Coordinates of C-alpha atoms in Angstrom, one line a residue:
M1 CA -27.0 40.5 -2.4
I2 CA -30.6 39.4 -3.6
G3 CA -33.4 41.5 -3.8
M4 CA -32.8 45.2 -4.6
G5 CA -35.9 46.7 -3.1
A6 CA -35.6 49.4 -0.3
V7 CA -33.9 46.9 2.1
G8 CA -31.3 45.5 -0.3
A9 CA -30.5 48.5 -2.1
V10 CA -30.0 50.8 1.1
V11 CA -27.7 47.8 2.6
G12 CA -25.9 47.4 -0.6
K13 CA -25.3 51.1 -1.3
N14 CA -23.6 50.9 2.3
L15 CA -21.4 47.9 1.8
L16 CA -20.4 49.6 -1.7
S17 CA -18.6 52.3 0.5
C18 CA -15.9 49.7 1.5
L19 CA -16.4 46.9 -1.2
D20 CA -15.7 47.4 -4.8
S21 CA -18.3 46.0 -7.4
S22 CA -16.4 42.7 -8.1
S23 CA -16.6 42.0 -4.4
L24 CA -20.3 42.9 -4.0
Y25 CA -22.8 41.5 -6.7
C26 CA -26.4 41.6 -6.9
I27 CA -28.3 38.4 -8.4
A28 CA -31.2 39.2 -10.7
Q29 CA -32.9 37.7 -13.8
G30 CA -35.5 38.3 -16.4
E31 CA -37.5 41.4 -16.8
R32 CA -36.4 42.6 -13.1
L33 CA -32.7 42.6 -14.4
E34 CA -33.6 44.5 -17.8
R35 CA -35.3 47.2 -15.6
Y36 CA -32.5 47.7 -13.4
K37 CA -29.9 48.0 -16.3
K38 CA -32.5 50.3 -18.3
D39 CA -33.7 52.5 -15.3
G40 CA -31.3 52.2 -12.5
I41 CA -31.7 52.4 -8.9
F42 CA -31.6 55.7 -7.3
I43 CA -31.3 56.3 -3.4
N44 CA -32.1 59.9 -2.5
G45 CA -31.8 60.9 -5.9
E46 CA -28.4 59.2 -6.5
K47 CA -27.7 56.6 -8.9
Q48 CA -26.2 53.3 -7.6
N49 CA -23.4 51.6 -9.2
F50 CA -24.4 47.9 -8.5
N51 CA -23.0 45.2 -10.5
F52 CA -25.9 42.6 -11.4
V53 CA -25.1 38.9 -12.2
K54 CA -27.5 36.4 -13.7
P55 CA -28.0 33.3 -11.6
E56 CA -26.2 31.0 -13.7
D57 CA -23.0 33.4 -13.6
A58 CA -22.9 33.7 -9.8
K59 CA -19.8 32.3 -8.1
P60 CA -19.1 31.1 -4.6
V61 CA -19.0 33.7 -2.0
D62 CA -18.2 34.4 1.8
L63 CA -21.8 35.9 2.4
V64 CA -25.1 35.8 0.8
I65 CA -27.6 38.5 1.8
I66 CA -31.2 37.8 1.1
A67 CA -33.4 40.8 1.2
T68 CA -36.5 39.9 -0.6
K69 CA -39.8 39.4 0.7
N70 CA -41.6 36.4 1.7
L71 CA -43.4 35.9 -1.2
Q72 CA -40.7 35.6 -3.3
L73 CA -38.3 33.7 -1.1
A74 CA -39.4 30.1 -2.8
E75 CA -38.6 31.7 -6.3
I76 CA -35.4 33.0 -5.3
L77 CA -33.6 30.3 -3.4
P78 CA -32.7 28.2 -6.3
Q79 CA -31.4 31.4 -8.0
I80 CA -28.5 31.7 -5.2
K81 CA -27.5 28.1 -5.6
N82 CA -24.3 29.0 -7.6
A83 CA -23.3 31.7 -4.8
V84 CA -23.4 29.0 -2.0
G85 CA -20.2 27.2 -1.6
Q86 CA -18.8 24.9 1.2
N87 CA -18.0 28.1 3.5
T88 CA -20.9 30.5 2.5
T89 CA -23.1 32.2 5.2
I90 CA -26.5 33.2 4.5
L91 CA -28.1 36.3 6.3
S92 CA -31.8 36.4 5.8
L93 CA -33.5 40.0 6.5
L94 CA -36.7 38.9 5.7
N95 CA -39.5 39.7 8.0
G96 CA -41.1 36.9 10.2
I97 CA -39.9 33.9 12.0
Q98 CA -39.9 31.4 9.1
S99 CA -37.4 32.4 6.5
E100 CA -34.3 30.9 8.0
R101 CA -36.0 27.5 8.4
D102 CA -36.9 27.8 4.8
I103 CA -33.5 28.6 3.7
A104 CA -32.2 26.0 5.9
A105 CA -34.1 23.2 4.5
V106 CA -32.6 23.7 1.1
Y107 CA -29.0 24.7 1.9
G108 CA -28.4 23.4 5.6
E109 CA -28.9 24.7 8.9
E110 CA -25.2 25.3 9.1
K111 CA -25.3 28.2 6.7
I112 CA -27.5 30.3 8.5
L113 CA -27.4 33.0 10.8
Y114 CA -30.3 34.3 12.2
S115 CA -31.0 38.1 11.2
F116 CA -33.4 41.1 10.6
I117 CA -33.3 44.8 10.0
V118 CA -35.3 47.1 12.1
G119 CA -35.7 51.0 11.7
L120 CA -35.1 51.2 8.1
S121 CA -37.1 54.2 6.9
S122 CA -37.8 54.7 3.2
V123 CA -40.3 55.6 0.5
H124 CA -40.5 54.1 -2.9
E125 CA -40.9 56.8 -5.9
G126 CA -40.9 54.8 -9.0
N127 CA -37.1 53.7 -9.1
N128 CA -36.1 56.4 -6.6
I129 CA -35.9 55.1 -2.8
I130 CA -36.1 58.1 -0.6
C131 CA -34.4 56.9 2.7
T132 CA -34.0 58.8 5.9
D133 CA -33.1 56.1 8.3
T134 CA -30.8 52.9 6.9
G135 CA -31.9 50.9 9.7
T136 CA -29.8 48.3 12.0
I137 CA -29.1 45.0 11.1
V138 CA -29.6 42.6 14.0
F139 CA -28.0 39.3 13.7
G140 CA -26.5 36.1 15.5
E141 CA -26.0 32.3 15.3
K142 CA -28.9 30.4 16.6
S143 CA -26.8 29.3 19.6
N144 CA -26.2 33.3 20.4
E145 CA -22.2 31.9 20.3
K146 CA -19.8 34.7 19.3
T147 CA -18.4 32.9 16.3
E148 CA -15.7 33.8 14.0
R149 CA -18.2 34.3 11.1
V150 CA -20.2 36.7 13.4
K151 CA -17.1 38.6 14.1
A152 CA -16.1 38.9 10.5
I153 CA -19.6 40.3 9.3
E154 CA -19.3 42.8 12.7
E155 CA -16.1 44.0 11.2
L156 CA -17.8 44.3 7.6
F157 CA -20.6 46.2 8.7
E158 CA -18.3 48.6 10.9
Q159 CA -16.5 49.3 7.6
A160 CA -19.5 49.8 5.7
N161 CA -21.1 52.0 8.4
Q162 CA -24.1 49.9 8.5
K163 CA -25.3 50.1 11.8
H164 CA -25.9 46.7 13.5
R165 CA -26.0 44.7 16.7
V166 CA -25.6 41.1 18.0
P167 CA -27.8 40.7 20.6
A168 CA -27.8 38.3 23.5
D169 CA -30.5 36.1 22.6
I170 CA -31.0 36.4 18.7
Q171 CA -34.5 34.4 18.9
L172 CA -36.3 36.7 21.6
D173 CA -35.0 39.6 19.4
L174 CA -36.4 38.0 16.2
W175 CA -39.8 37.2 17.9
K176 CA -39.5 41.0 19.1
K177 CA -39.4 42.1 15.5
Y178 CA -41.9 39.7 14.4
L179 CA -44.3 41.3 17.3
M180 CA -44.0 44.7 15.4
N181 CA -44.4 43.2 12.1
V182 CA -47.8 41.6 13.2
T183 CA -49.1 44.5 15.0
C184 CA -47.6 47.6 13.9
N185 CA -47.3 47.0 10.2
T186 CA -50.6 45.2 9.8
I187 CA -52.5 47.8 11.7
T188 CA -50.6 50.7 10.1
S189 CA -51.3 49.3 6.6
L190 CA -55.1 48.8 7.2
C191 CA -55.6 52.4 8.9
R192 CA -53.3 54.0 6.3
A193 CA -51.5 55.5 9.2
P194 CA -48.1 56.8 9.2
Y195 CA -45.5 56.6 11.8
G196 CA -46.8 59.8 13.3
A197 CA -50.1 58.1 14.3
F198 CA -47.9 56.2 17.2
N199 CA -48.3 59.7 19.1
H200 CA -52.0 59.0 19.7
D201 CA -53.5 56.1 22.2
V202 CA -55.9 55.0 19.9
L203 CA -53.6 53.3 17.5
N204 CA -51.3 52.2 20.6
D205 CA -54.1 50.6 22.5
L206 CA -54.9 48.5 19.4
V207 CA -51.1 47.8 18.8
R208 CA -51.1 46.4 22.6
D209 CA -54.2 44.3 22.5
A210 CA -53.2 42.6 19.1
S211 CA -49.7 42.4 21.0
K212 CA -51.2 40.2 23.8
E213 CA -52.4 37.4 21.5
V214 CA -48.8 37.4 19.9
I215 CA -47.3 37.2 23.3
A216 CA -49.4 34.3 24.5
V217 CA -48.3 32.4 21.5
A218 CA -44.7 33.1 21.7
N219 CA -44.7 32.2 25.3
A220 CA -46.3 28.7 24.0
E221 CA -43.4 28.3 21.6
G222 CA -40.9 29.1 24.7
I223 CA -40.3 32.9 23.6
A224 CA -40.1 35.0 26.5
L225 CA -41.8 38.1 24.9
T226 CA -43.1 40.5 27.4
P227 CA -45.6 43.3 27.3
Q228 CA -42.9 45.7 27.8
M229 CA -41.4 44.7 24.6
C230 CA -44.5 45.8 22.8
E231 CA -43.9 49.3 24.5
D232 CA -40.4 49.1 23.1
N233 CA -41.6 48.6 19.6
I234 CA -43.9 51.5 20.0
N235 CA -41.1 53.7 21.2
I236 CA -39.1 52.7 18.2
M237 CA -42.1 53.9 16.0
L238 CA -41.8 57.1 17.5
T239 CA -38.1 57.6 16.4
I240 CA -39.0 57.1 12.8
D241 CA -39.8 60.3 10.5
P242 CA -43.7 60.7 11.4
K243 CA -44.4 61.0 7.8
G244 CA -43.1 57.8 6.9
K245 CA -45.0 54.6 6.2
T246 CA -44.4 51.0 7.1
S247 CA -43.5 48.7 4.4
M248 CA -46.8 46.9 4.6
F249 CA -48.6 50.5 4.3
Q250 CA -46.6 50.9 1.3
D251 CA -47.6 47.7 -0.2
V252 CA -51.4 48.1 0.5
E253 CA -51.1 51.7 -0.8
A254 CA -49.4 50.3 -3.9
K255 CA -52.1 47.6 -4.4
R256 CA -49.1 44.8 -4.0
K257 CA -49.8 41.6 -2.1
T258 CA -48.6 41.8 1.4
E259 CA -46.9 39.5 3.9
N260 CA -50.0 38.9 5.7
Q261 CA -49.7 35.2 5.6
W262 CA -46.4 35.3 7.3
F263 CA -47.6 37.9 9.7
C264 CA -51.0 37.5 11.1
G265 CA -51.2 34.1 9.4
T266 CA -48.4 32.6 11.4
V267 CA -49.9 33.6 14.5
V268 CA -53.0 32.2 14.0
E269 CA -51.7 28.9 12.6
L270 CA -49.5 28.7 15.6
A271 CA -52.1 29.7 17.9
R272 CA -54.5 26.8 17.0
K273 CA -51.6 24.2 17.7
H274 CA -51.6 25.5 21.2
G275 CA -55.4 25.9 21.7
I276 CA -55.0 29.8 21.9
E277 CA -57.8 32.4 21.0
T278 CA -56.7 35.1 18.8
P279 CA -59.6 37.1 17.9
I280 CA -58.0 40.4 17.0
C281 CA -55.2 38.9 14.8
S282 CA -57.6 36.6 13.3
L283 CA -59.7 39.6 12.3
L284 CA -56.6 41.5 11.2
Q285 CA -55.4 38.8 8.8
R286 CA -59.1 38.4 7.4
L287 CA -59.4 42.3 6.9
V288 CA -56.0 42.4 5.2
A289 CA -57.1 39.4 3.0
I290 CA -60.4 41.1 2.0
T291 CA -58.3 44.2 1.1
E292 CA -56.0 42.0 -1.1
L293 CA -59.4 40.6 -2.9
S294 CA -60.8 43.9 -3.5
W295 CA -57.9 44.6 -5.7
T296 CA -58.9 42.0 -8.2
I297 CA -62.6 42.5 -8.2

């Protein structure tokens, strides 16, 4: 594992239910490593027994799970070098549609499975993660073939009681989650709206309007997103603790830089390539950028 925020810590906790600490190690270095060792990582008040290893001490493994944010990806890619061997598979749980391409550029397309996590509901309180839903990891080969490594990871997740799903079309599902990130995450972060706000049309109608632009861009990219998939995303939001907050909302609340560049920013960039107008996504992108700028003034 690399990246021990809410996603990494929660998935790591599940994996430790069927693996010992010598079979699962977490790569960290510098101030972050010292903080983890000193303060520990707690989930729902329970301290986790993670085995931390410096990048230079890592050994080749069967599976590397990346659970950072896009902002840290370029920084951590060199840190997993020693963990990536000839037969290593890399699973990226990052948001958006870019991380697999960035990882493949360094370690090769053959190392990559496409993946994401959906439905994880958590709130950070210092070094304690309050988690009410551990989420579902969705993953698969780019070709959608049910290969031996996909079957092996399915078996691992089953043993760990980690919810998971191998879809018929991983690229379509990846874009469906991306649609959620661009619309639901961005809008809730700007409006400071918890999941319970999805019970109201005023929020959902804005999500639908922004989704139309993302769907147009996806279709131009050859991805068959539909308006019904926006409705599916809204329904997912309604299943999560109404007092919970999207990760981007939590970032804005804590005045942490967001993944805006990989959400609305990517939509606007791709739309420009296809000659598609995206006034709502462009506005949302600028509003988040101004929000981040205001923290430095």
